[in-house]
Short mmCIF file of C-alpha atoms and ligand atoms in Angstrom, two decimals:
data_model
loop_
_atom_site.label_atom_id
_atom_site.label_comp_id
_atom_site.label_asym_id
_atom_site.label_seq_id
_atom_site.Cartn_x
_atom_site.Cartn_y
_atom_site.Cartn_z
CA UNK E 1183 119.22 -245.45 113.26
CA UNK E 1184 119.43 -249.27 113.98
CA UNK E 1185 116.38 -249.08 116.16
CA UNK E 1186 114.19 -247.56 113.39
CA UNK E 1187 115.26 -250.14 111.05
CA UNK E 1188 114.68 -252.92 113.59
CA UNK E 1189 111.17 -251.58 114.28
CA UNK E 1190 110.57 -251.58 110.51
CA UNK E 1191 112.26 -255.11 109.85
CA UNK E 1192 110.40 -256.67 112.73
CA UNK E 1193 107.22 -256.13 110.59
CA UNK E 1194 104.71 -256.03 113.35
CA UNK E 1195 105.68 -252.81 115.12
CA UNK E 1196 102.47 -251.19 116.59
CA UNK E 1197 101.82 -247.58 115.45
CA UNK E 1198 102.43 -246.13 119.00
CA UNK E 1199 105.74 -247.93 119.17
CA UNK E 1200 106.65 -246.36 115.89
CA UNK E 1201 105.46 -242.96 117.21
CA UNK E 1202 107.60 -243.48 120.51
CA UNK E 1203 110.82 -244.37 118.52
CA UNK E 1204 113.47 -241.69 119.60
CA UNK E 1205 114.64 -239.77 116.59
CA UNK E 1206 118.30 -238.98 115.91
CA UNK E 1207 119.46 -235.29 115.86
CA UNK E 1208 121.45 -236.24 112.55
CA UNK E 1209 121.08 -238.53 109.72
CA UNK E 1210 123.05 -239.90 106.68
CA UNK E 1211 122.19 -238.11 103.63
CA UNK E 1212 123.38 -237.27 99.89
CA UNK E 1213 124.48 -233.68 99.75
CA UNK E 1214 125.87 -231.19 97.26
CA UNK E 1215 127.63 -228.23 98.67
CA UNK E 1216 127.03 -224.55 98.18
CA UNK E 1217 130.87 -223.48 98.11
CA UNK E 1218 131.35 -226.05 95.33
CA UNK E 1219 128.84 -224.90 92.81
CA UNK E 1220 131.90 -223.58 90.65
CA UNK E 1221 133.89 -226.65 90.77
CA UNK E 1222 133.16 -227.65 87.04
CA UNK E 1223 133.42 -224.35 85.52
CA UNK E 1224 134.75 -224.53 82.04
CA UNK E 1225 134.55 -228.37 81.72
CA UNK E 1226 132.00 -229.77 79.13
CA UNK E 1227 128.75 -231.08 80.48
CA UNK E 1228 129.48 -234.67 79.85
CA UNK E 1229 132.82 -234.25 81.72
CA UNK E 1230 131.37 -232.92 84.93
CA UNK E 1231 131.15 -235.98 87.30
CA UNK E 1232 128.76 -236.62 90.02
CA UNK E 1233 131.05 -238.60 91.87
CA UNK E 1234 133.05 -235.17 92.70
CA UNK E 1235 130.12 -233.26 93.70
CA UNK E 1236 127.68 -235.62 95.70
CA UNK E 1237 128.66 -236.19 99.25
CA UNK E 1238 127.48 -238.91 101.75
CA UNK E 1239 127.54 -237.18 105.17
CA UNK E 1240 125.67 -236.57 108.60
CA UNK E 1241 123.13 -233.59 108.52
CA UNK E 1242 120.95 -232.23 111.29
CA UNK E 1243 117.30 -233.68 111.18
CA UNK E 1244 115.23 -230.53 110.31
CA UNK E 1245 112.37 -229.11 112.42
CA UNK E 1246 109.08 -231.08 111.84
CA UNK E 1247 106.62 -228.31 110.45
CA UNK E 1248 102.58 -228.29 110.50
CA UNK E 1249 101.50 -230.66 107.64
CA UNK E 1250 104.74 -232.31 107.24
CA UNK E 1251 106.13 -235.88 107.85
CA UNK E 1252 109.56 -237.42 108.81
CA UNK E 1253 109.72 -240.64 106.99
CA UNK E 1254 112.28 -243.52 107.35
CA UNK E 1255 113.73 -243.97 103.80
CA UNK E 1256 114.22 -247.74 102.82
CA UNK E 1257 114.83 -246.96 99.21
CA UNK E 1258 115.04 -244.22 96.65
CA UNK E 1259 115.99 -243.83 93.06
CA UNK E 1260 118.10 -241.61 90.59
CA UNK E 1261 116.25 -239.12 88.64
CA UNK E 1262 117.68 -236.84 85.95
CA UNK E 1263 116.96 -233.79 88.44
CA UNK E 1264 119.88 -235.18 90.51
CA UNK E 1265 122.12 -235.29 87.33
CA UNK E 1266 121.46 -231.68 86.97
CA UNK E 1267 121.85 -230.89 90.67
CA UNK E 1268 125.18 -232.53 90.79
CA UNK E 1269 126.43 -231.00 87.65
CA UNK E 1270 124.96 -227.44 88.73
CA UNK E 1271 123.29 -227.18 85.52
CA UNK E 1272 121.46 -225.12 83.87
CA UNK E 1273 121.51 -223.44 87.21
CA UNK E 1274 122.72 -224.21 90.84
CA UNK E 1275 119.73 -225.52 92.80
CA UNK E 1276 120.94 -223.17 95.68
CA UNK E 1277 118.96 -220.20 93.98
CA UNK E 1278 115.85 -222.64 94.53
CA UNK E 1279 116.64 -223.15 98.19
CA UNK E 1280 117.47 -219.34 98.67
CA UNK E 1281 113.88 -218.29 97.17
CA UNK E 1282 112.04 -220.94 99.18
CA UNK E 1283 114.03 -219.92 102.27
CA UNK E 1284 112.65 -216.23 101.82
CA UNK E 1285 108.83 -217.29 101.82
CA UNK E 1286 108.23 -217.83 105.28
CA UNK E 1287 109.81 -218.40 108.70
CA UNK E 1288 109.47 -222.06 108.58
CA UNK E 1289 110.54 -222.44 105.20
CA UNK E 1290 114.02 -220.64 106.06
CA UNK E 1291 115.10 -224.22 107.34
CA UNK E 1292 115.72 -225.19 103.56
CA UNK E 1293 118.17 -222.32 102.94
CA UNK E 1294 121.39 -224.15 103.95
CA UNK E 1295 124.84 -224.57 102.71
CA UNK E 1296 124.21 -227.98 101.72
CA UNK E 1297 121.24 -229.51 99.60
CA UNK E 1298 119.84 -233.05 100.61
CA UNK E 1299 118.85 -234.24 97.13
CA UNK E 1300 116.65 -236.98 95.92
CA UNK E 1301 112.93 -237.26 94.60
CA UNK E 1302 111.72 -240.56 95.25
CA UNK E 1303 111.45 -242.50 98.35
CA UNK E 1304 109.70 -245.75 99.76
CA UNK E 1305 109.83 -245.94 103.50
CA UNK E 1306 107.91 -245.85 106.84
CA UNK E 1307 106.36 -242.80 108.38
CA UNK E 1308 108.12 -241.93 111.64
CA UNK E 1309 106.33 -238.78 112.67
CA UNK E 1310 103.74 -236.57 111.53
CA UNK E 1311 103.34 -232.73 112.29
CA UNK E 1312 100.33 -230.78 113.40
CA UNK E 1313 97.21 -230.90 111.64
CA UNK E 1314 98.16 -234.43 109.71
CA UNK E 1315 95.24 -236.70 110.35
CA UNK E 1316 95.41 -239.12 107.21
CA UNK E 1317 98.82 -240.53 108.03
CA UNK E 1318 100.27 -242.11 110.94
CA UNK E 1319 103.68 -243.16 112.31
CA UNK E 1320 104.27 -246.88 110.90
CA UNK E 1321 102.37 -246.32 107.68
CA UNK E 1322 104.31 -247.79 104.74
CA UNK E 1323 104.49 -245.18 101.96
CA UNK E 1324 105.96 -243.81 98.86
CA UNK E 1325 106.15 -240.21 98.05
CA UNK E 1326 105.68 -238.13 95.05
CA UNK E 1327 107.63 -235.08 94.56
CA UNK E 1328 105.20 -232.14 94.27
CA UNK E 1329 105.65 -229.58 97.19
CA UNK E 1330 103.12 -226.70 97.03
CA UNK E 1331 101.78 -224.42 99.71
CA UNK E 1332 98.24 -223.95 98.05
CA UNK E 1333 97.59 -220.63 99.78
CA UNK E 1334 96.83 -218.99 96.20
CA UNK E 1335 93.70 -219.53 94.50
CA UNK E 1336 95.78 -220.30 91.34
CA UNK E 1337 96.72 -223.91 92.26
CA UNK E 1338 93.14 -225.23 93.23
CA UNK E 1339 91.93 -226.42 89.84
CA UNK E 1340 95.41 -228.27 89.29
CA UNK E 1341 98.14 -228.07 92.22
CA UNK E 1342 100.78 -227.80 89.34
CA UNK E 1343 99.63 -224.23 88.74
CA UNK E 1344 100.21 -223.14 92.58
CA UNK E 1345 102.56 -220.15 92.24
CA UNK E 1346 104.62 -221.92 95.12
CA UNK E 1347 104.90 -225.26 93.18
CA UNK E 1348 108.46 -227.13 93.64
CA UNK E 1349 110.02 -230.00 93.18
CA UNK E 1350 110.87 -231.91 96.52
CA UNK E 1351 114.64 -232.69 96.53
CA UNK E 1352 115.18 -230.57 93.73
CA UNK E 1353 113.99 -226.98 94.45
CA UNK E 1354 113.44 -227.83 98.30
CA UNK E 1355 115.95 -229.46 100.62
CA UNK E 1356 115.63 -232.58 102.75
CA UNK E 1357 115.09 -235.40 99.92
CA UNK E 1358 114.94 -238.77 99.30
CA UNK E 1359 118.53 -239.75 99.13
CA UNK E 1360 118.88 -240.07 102.88
CA UNK E 1361 118.20 -242.36 105.82
CA UNK E 1362 115.52 -239.74 106.87
CA UNK E 1363 113.29 -237.39 104.44
CA UNK E 1364 110.98 -234.44 105.23
CA UNK E 1365 107.93 -234.35 103.00
CA UNK E 1366 104.52 -232.68 103.09
CA UNK E 1367 101.97 -235.16 104.24
CA UNK E 1368 100.08 -234.45 100.87
CA UNK E 1369 103.16 -236.04 98.94
CA UNK E 1370 102.40 -239.37 100.72
CA UNK E 1371 100.74 -242.45 98.85
CA UNK E 1372 100.57 -245.96 99.98
CA UNK E 1373 103.27 -248.35 99.14
CA UNK E 1374 102.65 -250.90 96.55
CA UNK E 1375 102.76 -254.01 98.80
CA UNK E 1376 103.67 -256.53 95.84
CA UNK E 1377 106.95 -254.86 95.36
CA UNK E 1378 110.17 -254.63 97.14
CA UNK E 1379 111.33 -251.39 98.93
CA UNK E 1380 113.59 -250.35 95.87
CA UNK E 1381 111.17 -251.58 93.21
CA UNK E 1382 108.58 -249.50 94.81
CA UNK E 1383 110.43 -246.28 95.17
CA UNK E 1384 111.51 -246.38 91.46
CA UNK E 1385 108.75 -245.61 89.57
CA UNK E 1386 107.60 -242.35 91.47
CA UNK E 1387 108.82 -239.13 89.75
CA UNK E 1388 108.90 -240.53 86.07
CA UNK E 1389 105.67 -242.57 86.34
CA UNK E 1390 103.66 -239.62 87.56
CA UNK E 1391 105.13 -237.44 84.93
CA UNK E 1392 104.66 -239.88 81.92
CA UNK E 1393 101.07 -240.34 83.34
CA UNK E 1394 100.15 -236.32 83.03
CA UNK E 1395 102.30 -236.00 79.87
CA UNK E 1396 100.58 -238.58 77.87
CA UNK E 1397 97.41 -239.61 79.59
CA UNK E 1398 95.95 -236.75 81.64
CA UNK E 1399 93.38 -234.31 80.52
CA UNK E 1400 96.01 -231.78 81.58
CA UNK E 1401 98.73 -233.51 78.98
CA UNK E 1402 98.41 -235.70 75.86
CA UNK E 1403 94.83 -236.99 76.51
CA UNK E 1404 95.88 -240.23 74.58
CA UNK E 1405 93.03 -242.30 73.33
CA UNK E 1406 92.90 -245.84 71.89
CA UNK E 1407 94.06 -246.40 68.54
CA UNK E 1408 96.66 -243.35 68.78
CA UNK E 1409 100.08 -243.78 67.39
CA UNK E 1410 102.39 -242.76 69.86
CA UNK E 1411 106.14 -241.70 69.05
CA UNK E 1412 108.28 -242.18 72.52
CA UNK E 1413 111.53 -240.91 72.51
CA UNK E 1414 114.16 -243.01 75.10
CA UNK E 1415 111.12 -245.48 75.10
CA UNK E 1416 112.91 -247.87 77.76
CA UNK E 1417 114.40 -245.10 79.65
CA UNK E 1418 113.28 -243.32 82.76
CA UNK E 1419 110.30 -241.61 81.30
CA UNK E 1420 109.82 -243.39 78.21
CA UNK E 1421 109.56 -247.00 79.98
CA UNK E 1422 106.39 -245.73 81.80
CA UNK E 1423 105.11 -244.01 78.62
CA UNK E 1424 105.50 -247.19 76.63
CA UNK E 1425 103.46 -249.21 79.10
CA UNK E 1426 100.74 -246.33 79.19
CA UNK E 1427 100.44 -246.34 75.46
CA UNK E 1428 100.08 -250.35 75.60
CA UNK E 1429 97.69 -250.35 78.25
CA UNK E 1430 95.56 -247.55 76.93
CA UNK E 1431 94.99 -249.31 73.30
CA UNK E 1432 97.43 -247.05 71.58
CA UNK E 1433 100.50 -248.18 69.42
CA UNK E 1434 103.82 -246.98 70.78
CA UNK E 1435 106.48 -246.49 68.20
CA UNK E 1436 109.64 -246.80 70.43
CA UNK E 1437 112.73 -245.00 69.65
CA UNK E 1438 116.05 -246.66 71.53
CA UNK E 1439 119.40 -246.63 71.01
CA UNK E 1440 120.51 -250.26 70.98
CA UNK E 1441 119.46 -253.74 71.02
CA UNK E 1442 118.96 -254.57 74.72
CA UNK E 1443 116.72 -251.46 74.83
CA UNK E 1444 114.59 -252.46 72.19
CA UNK E 1445 114.42 -256.09 73.79
CA UNK E 1446 112.85 -254.27 76.88
CA UNK E 1447 110.29 -252.62 74.86
CA UNK E 1448 109.38 -255.74 73.19
CA UNK E 1449 109.08 -257.77 76.42
CA UNK E 1450 106.60 -254.73 77.21
CA UNK E 1451 104.64 -255.69 74.32
CA UNK E 1452 105.94 -253.02 71.94
CA UNK E 1453 106.00 -254.05 68.37
CA UNK E 1454 107.24 -250.95 66.50
CA UNK E 1455 110.60 -250.15 67.50
CA UNK E 1456 113.31 -248.10 65.79
CA UNK E 1457 116.82 -248.30 66.93
CA UNK E 1458 118.14 -244.75 66.43
CA UNK E 1459 121.87 -245.83 66.37
CA UNK E 1460 121.23 -247.80 63.12
CA UNK E 1461 119.06 -244.93 61.53
CA UNK E 1462 121.79 -242.52 62.44
CA UNK E 1463 119.72 -239.46 61.73
CA UNK E 1464 121.49 -236.35 61.44
CA UNK E 1465 118.85 -233.87 62.18
CA UNK E 1466 121.31 -231.12 62.80
CA UNK E 1467 124.61 -230.05 61.09
CA UNK E 1468 127.87 -230.79 62.72
CA UNK E 1469 128.33 -227.23 64.05
CA UNK E 1470 124.82 -227.71 65.61
CA UNK E 1471 123.43 -224.49 63.96
CA UNK E 1472 121.21 -225.76 61.08
CA UNK E 1473 118.73 -228.61 60.77
CA UNK E 1474 118.26 -230.91 57.78
CA UNK E 1475 114.45 -231.35 56.78
CA UNK E 1476 115.39 -234.50 54.71
CA UNK E 1477 116.29 -236.34 57.91
CA UNK E 1478 113.05 -235.41 59.41
CA UNK E 1479 111.40 -236.87 56.26
CA UNK E 1480 113.57 -240.16 56.72
CA UNK E 1481 112.21 -240.52 60.22
CA UNK E 1482 108.67 -239.86 58.85
CA UNK E 1483 109.08 -242.57 56.07
CA UNK E 1484 110.51 -245.07 58.71
CA UNK E 1485 107.24 -244.31 61.03
CA UNK E 1486 105.24 -244.90 57.98
CA UNK E 1487 106.81 -248.12 56.95
CA UNK E 1488 106.29 -249.61 60.40
CA UNK E 1489 102.65 -248.29 60.82
CA UNK E 1490 101.36 -249.10 57.14
CA UNK E 1491 101.46 -245.61 56.32
CA UNK E 1492 100.19 -243.86 59.52
CA UNK E 1493 101.40 -240.83 60.90
CA UNK E 1494 102.04 -239.94 64.54
CA UNK E 1495 99.15 -238.62 66.72
CA UNK E 1496 101.30 -238.04 69.79
CA UNK E 1497 105.03 -237.11 70.28
CA UNK E 1498 106.15 -238.04 73.80
CA UNK E 1499 109.13 -235.44 73.87
CA UNK E 1500 111.76 -234.71 76.10
CA UNK E 1501 115.42 -234.82 74.43
CA UNK E 1502 114.36 -231.37 73.50
CA UNK E 1503 116.83 -229.58 70.79
CA UNK E 1504 118.17 -232.60 69.21
CA UNK E 1505 114.82 -234.00 68.16
CA UNK E 1506 112.27 -231.36 68.61
CA UNK E 1507 112.15 -230.13 64.92
CA UNK E 1508 111.75 -233.74 63.87
CA UNK E 1509 108.87 -234.46 66.42
CA UNK E 1510 106.91 -231.54 65.13
CA UNK E 1511 107.36 -232.80 61.33
CA UNK E 1512 106.14 -236.25 61.91
CA UNK E 1513 103.25 -235.53 63.98
CA UNK E 1514 99.72 -236.05 61.73
CA UNK E 1515 97.41 -233.10 61.10
CA UNK E 1516 95.65 -232.05 64.21
CA UNK E 1517 98.04 -234.32 66.44
CA UNK E 1518 100.05 -233.18 69.54
CA UNK E 1519 103.61 -233.11 70.69
CA UNK E 1520 103.79 -233.22 74.55
CA UNK E 1521 107.16 -231.99 75.97
CA UNK E 1522 108.44 -232.10 79.55
CA UNK E 1523 112.26 -231.69 79.23
CA UNK E 1524 115.33 -230.55 76.98
CA UNK E 1525 118.11 -232.87 77.64
CA UNK E 1526 120.00 -232.15 74.87
CA UNK E 1527 119.14 -228.04 74.83
CA UNK E 1528 116.43 -225.93 75.90
CA UNK E 1529 116.43 -223.36 72.53
CA UNK E 1530 114.32 -225.78 70.36
CA UNK E 1531 113.86 -224.87 66.75
CA UNK E 1532 111.29 -226.12 64.48
CA UNK E 1533 109.35 -225.20 61.21
CA UNK E 1534 106.39 -223.14 62.32
CA UNK E 1535 104.81 -223.89 59.08
CA UNK E 1536 104.26 -227.60 59.75
CA UNK E 1537 102.72 -226.83 63.16
CA UNK E 1538 100.28 -223.93 61.84
CA UNK E 1539 99.18 -225.06 58.60
CA UNK E 1540 98.37 -228.61 60.15
CA UNK E 1541 96.97 -227.38 63.31
CA UNK E 1542 99.24 -229.29 65.59
CA UNK E 1543 99.81 -228.53 69.19
CA UNK E 1544 102.63 -228.35 71.31
CA UNK E 1545 101.20 -229.20 74.99
CA UNK E 1546 103.71 -228.32 77.90
CA UNK E 1547 103.71 -230.88 80.78
CA UNK E 1548 105.73 -230.86 84.23
CA UNK E 1549 105.57 -233.59 86.94
CA UNK E 1550 101.98 -234.27 88.04
CA UNK E 1551 99.33 -232.88 90.53
CA UNK E 1552 98.78 -235.11 93.68
CA UNK E 1553 95.55 -236.81 91.99
CA UNK E 1554 97.77 -237.79 88.86
CA UNK E 1555 100.45 -239.18 90.89
CA UNK E 1556 97.90 -241.19 93.01
CA UNK E 1557 96.55 -242.69 89.92
CA UNK E 1558 99.95 -243.42 88.29
CA UNK E 1559 100.84 -244.94 91.77
CA UNK E 1560 97.06 -246.98 91.86
CA UNK E 1561 98.18 -248.44 88.43
CA UNK E 1562 101.35 -249.85 89.86
CA UNK E 1563 99.77 -251.20 92.93
CA UNK E 1564 97.29 -252.91 91.17
CA UNK E 1565 99.92 -254.57 88.83
CA UNK E 1566 98.79 -252.73 85.80
CA UNK E 1567 102.07 -250.67 85.34
CA UNK E 1568 105.39 -252.47 86.54
CA UNK E 1569 108.49 -250.71 87.71
CA UNK E 1570 111.54 -250.79 85.30
CA UNK E 1571 114.37 -250.75 87.80
CA UNK E 1572 117.55 -252.28 86.31
CA UNK E 1573 120.15 -251.82 88.78
CA UNK E 1574 120.28 -250.93 92.67
CA UNK E 1575 123.17 -249.00 94.17
CA UNK E 1576 123.93 -248.28 97.99
CA UNK E 1577 123.91 -244.80 99.37
CA UNK E 1578 127.52 -244.67 99.39
CA UNK E 1579 127.66 -245.48 95.51
CA UNK E 1580 125.32 -242.90 94.75
CA UNK E 1581 127.96 -240.68 92.83
CA UNK E 1582 128.30 -243.81 90.35
CA UNK E 1583 124.72 -244.31 90.12
CA UNK E 1584 124.34 -240.72 88.92
CA UNK E 1585 127.09 -240.86 86.59
CA UNK E 1586 125.54 -244.11 84.96
CA UNK E 1587 122.53 -241.61 84.28
CA UNK E 1588 124.46 -238.84 83.16
CA UNK E 1589 126.22 -240.88 80.55
CA UNK E 1590 123.26 -242.76 79.46
CA UNK E 1591 124.76 -245.93 80.57
CA UNK E 1592 121.66 -247.22 82.30
CA UNK E 1593 118.44 -249.05 81.42
CA UNK E 1594 115.00 -247.82 83.03
CA UNK E 1595 115.47 -246.70 86.39
CA UNK E 1596 118.55 -246.90 88.66
CA UNK E 1597 117.65 -247.52 92.65
CA UNK E 1598 119.38 -246.68 95.66
CA UNK E 1599 118.91 -248.48 98.98
CA UNK E 1600 118.80 -246.19 101.99
CA UNK E 1601 118.14 -247.98 105.17
CA UNK E 1602 117.16 -251.38 103.65
CA UNK E 1603 120.20 -253.31 104.37
CA UNK E 1604 119.71 -255.57 101.15
CA UNK E 1605 117.61 -255.90 98.05
CA UNK E 1606 114.55 -257.80 98.01
CA UNK E 1607 112.86 -256.74 101.32
CA UNK E 1608 109.38 -255.14 101.80
CA UNK E 1609 106.95 -257.56 99.70
CA UNK E 1610 103.85 -258.13 101.84
CA UNK E 1611 101.40 -259.34 99.07
CA UNK E 1612 103.05 -262.10 97.77
CA UNK E 1613 100.12 -263.52 95.79
CA UNK E 1614 99.86 -260.21 93.85
CA UNK E 1615 103.58 -260.30 93.15
CA UNK E 1616 103.44 -264.01 91.85
CA UNK E 1617 100.72 -263.05 89.40
CA UNK E 1618 102.88 -260.38 87.74
CA UNK E 1619 106.34 -261.75 88.41
CA UNK E 1620 107.28 -262.57 84.87
CA UNK E 1621 106.67 -259.11 83.90
CA UNK E 1622 108.18 -257.32 86.99
CA UNK E 1623 111.26 -259.13 86.14
CA UNK E 1624 111.25 -258.59 82.19
CA UNK E 1625 110.61 -255.15 82.61
CA UNK E 1626 113.55 -255.03 84.97
CA UNK E 1627 115.57 -256.70 82.29
CA UNK E 1628 115.95 -259.80 84.57
N1 NAP D 2224 109.16 -232.18 83.59
C1 NAP D 2224 109.36 -232.93 84.56
O1 NAP D 2224 108.64 -233.20 85.51
C2 NAP D 2224 110.37 -234.05 84.35
C3 NAP D 2224 110.13 -235.23 84.99
C4 NAP D 2224 111.08 -236.22 84.49
C5 NAP D 2224 112.18 -236.11 83.85
N2 NAP D 2224 112.24 -234.93 83.28
C6 NAP D 2224 113.49 -234.79 82.29
O2 NAP D 2224 113.16 -235.66 81.16
C7 NAP D 2224 114.47 -236.04 80.52
C8 NAP D 2224 114.55 -237.48 80.55
O3 NAP D 2224 114.48 -238.19 81.85
P1 NAP D 2224 114.62 -239.65 81.99
O4 NAP D 2224 114.32 -239.97 83.48
O5 NAP D 2224 113.59 -240.31 81.04
O6 NAP D 2224 116.13 -239.69 81.66
P2 NAP D 2224 116.69 -241.29 81.11
O7 NAP D 2224 116.32 -242.35 81.87
O8 NAP D 2224 117.99 -240.75 80.78
O9 NAP D 2224 116.01 -241.46 79.61
C9 NAP D 2224 116.16 -240.42 78.75
C10 NAP D 2224 116.25 -241.29 77.37
O10 NAP D 2224 116.25 -240.24 76.16
C11 NAP D 2224 117.11 -240.82 75.10
N3 NAP D 2224 117.87 -239.89 74.50
C12 NAP D 2224 118.88 -239.17 75.02
N4 NAP D 2224 119.56 -238.36 74.15
C13 NAP D 2224 118.91 -238.36 73.05
C14 NAP D 2224 118.74 -238.04 71.80
N5 NAP D 2224 119.78 -237.11 71.56
N6 NAP D 2224 117.91 -238.14 70.79
C15 NAP D 2224 116.84 -239.17 71.03
N7 NAP D 2224 116.86 -239.75 72.36
C16 NAP D 2224 117.69 -239.39 73.47
C17 NAP D 2224 117.80 -242.02 75.60
O11 NAP D 2224 117.12 -243.09 75.34
P3 NAP D 2224 117.97 -244.03 74.11
O12 NAP D 2224 119.32 -244.01 74.31
O13 NAP D 2224 117.59 -245.67 74.46
O14 NAP D 2224 117.56 -243.47 72.93
C18 NAP D 2224 117.67 -241.80 77.03
O15 NAP D 2224 117.90 -243.13 77.82
C19 NAP D 2224 115.36 -235.06 81.46
O16 NAP D 2224 116.04 -233.92 80.86
C20 NAP D 2224 114.88 -235.14 82.82
O17 NAP D 2224 115.39 -233.90 83.52
C21 NAP D 2224 111.27 -233.95 83.39
#
């Protein structure tokens, strides 16, 4: 791989030279193994250790199909989906790969005894498959993680509705935590040139998700003046939701669990911040069987205290079972609860009287279509939304990186260097970087 890295680091390698680079037969990748899916059986979720299940090893380079591209990965990032994959919850991802493998002769490639994980990347296109015209070897790119076949009519208004919609590196193989990734060319987007490789790789999945969930017509349709309650407001998704609320003239009410996270939200420009550790709400009894509406009321009062008596227009939901009852309660008449996840449990309970009598809406959201991802990446490239990368690990340390996220010991996003030999490389537009450097550093907690 050294010759590929040298070509990238040289900075002036011509397209045809990139296209002529010899590709290796195998490459270094982070995997989970099919014969280990039962390794954590009987162990409580929090004790399942990604350092035991994630392997860093050489795997064979898959065949390049039509409409696809190989990308030399300079950097990637940890998403919660890598945590789910590594602890084999709620289901093992090998089921996804088996189903995908049954779709066609070509997709059989994905059904292997190992799964190369990872749903973010920044890097350089090495080779494109038949029919690709928009991208070429040498292009500096990031990739969003929507993989769609688009053979059915259903996806043609919104590709997230394609029946064969998958999250690359989670429901497909050959993901971004590796030296080479296999993507569909319609996952590619231009790398924001004022950012380093690791900064530009880190927003991908969560930034696009937050954009659709909060801003898009397919999600919360946030407008200026809205009060937006954001759980985990400095976290992976929340750090972008907070920025979108502020950019769009809304008022974020940020919920975080410690002062350090509160400070990041303040640096982003948020003023209304709740430290949930101090509030210590007990939405559920100790057995986790019954909720306490008085605690929902306590959250509602706190929100009114902060907003001068106003309620919430949009709740940015993802913790799920733990908070969902409270989220439905505190939303104003006619307001919206947007949900994209259930980190604390997917069997939600809420009092439906508060929903229907007050004409509230629950809007489901999942990742983003190409257009929404493009828009989210464009805002990063323009310096209107900034990365929230707090720490970067090497590929060999990926188990520890996933453990940090699993145990909520991280801040913002956690990056991973793939081919890039060190942090700080990859910036081309130094002028734009200089213009936004204070914010870039502040949002990264530097
Ligand atoms: N559907 C999709 O397309 C999609 C996309 C991205 C992520 N997701 C899912 O969304 C979830 C969050 O992802 P993420 O990347 O934002 O993870 P993250 O970086 O871990 O951030 C989540 C934050 O939620 C807060 N939180 C955790 N437990 C909580 C609780 N019991 N009550 C209130 N807040 C709690 C924590 O912030 P504080 O400690 O500061 O409160 C945590 O940092 C994951 O389940 C992930 O799989 C779904």
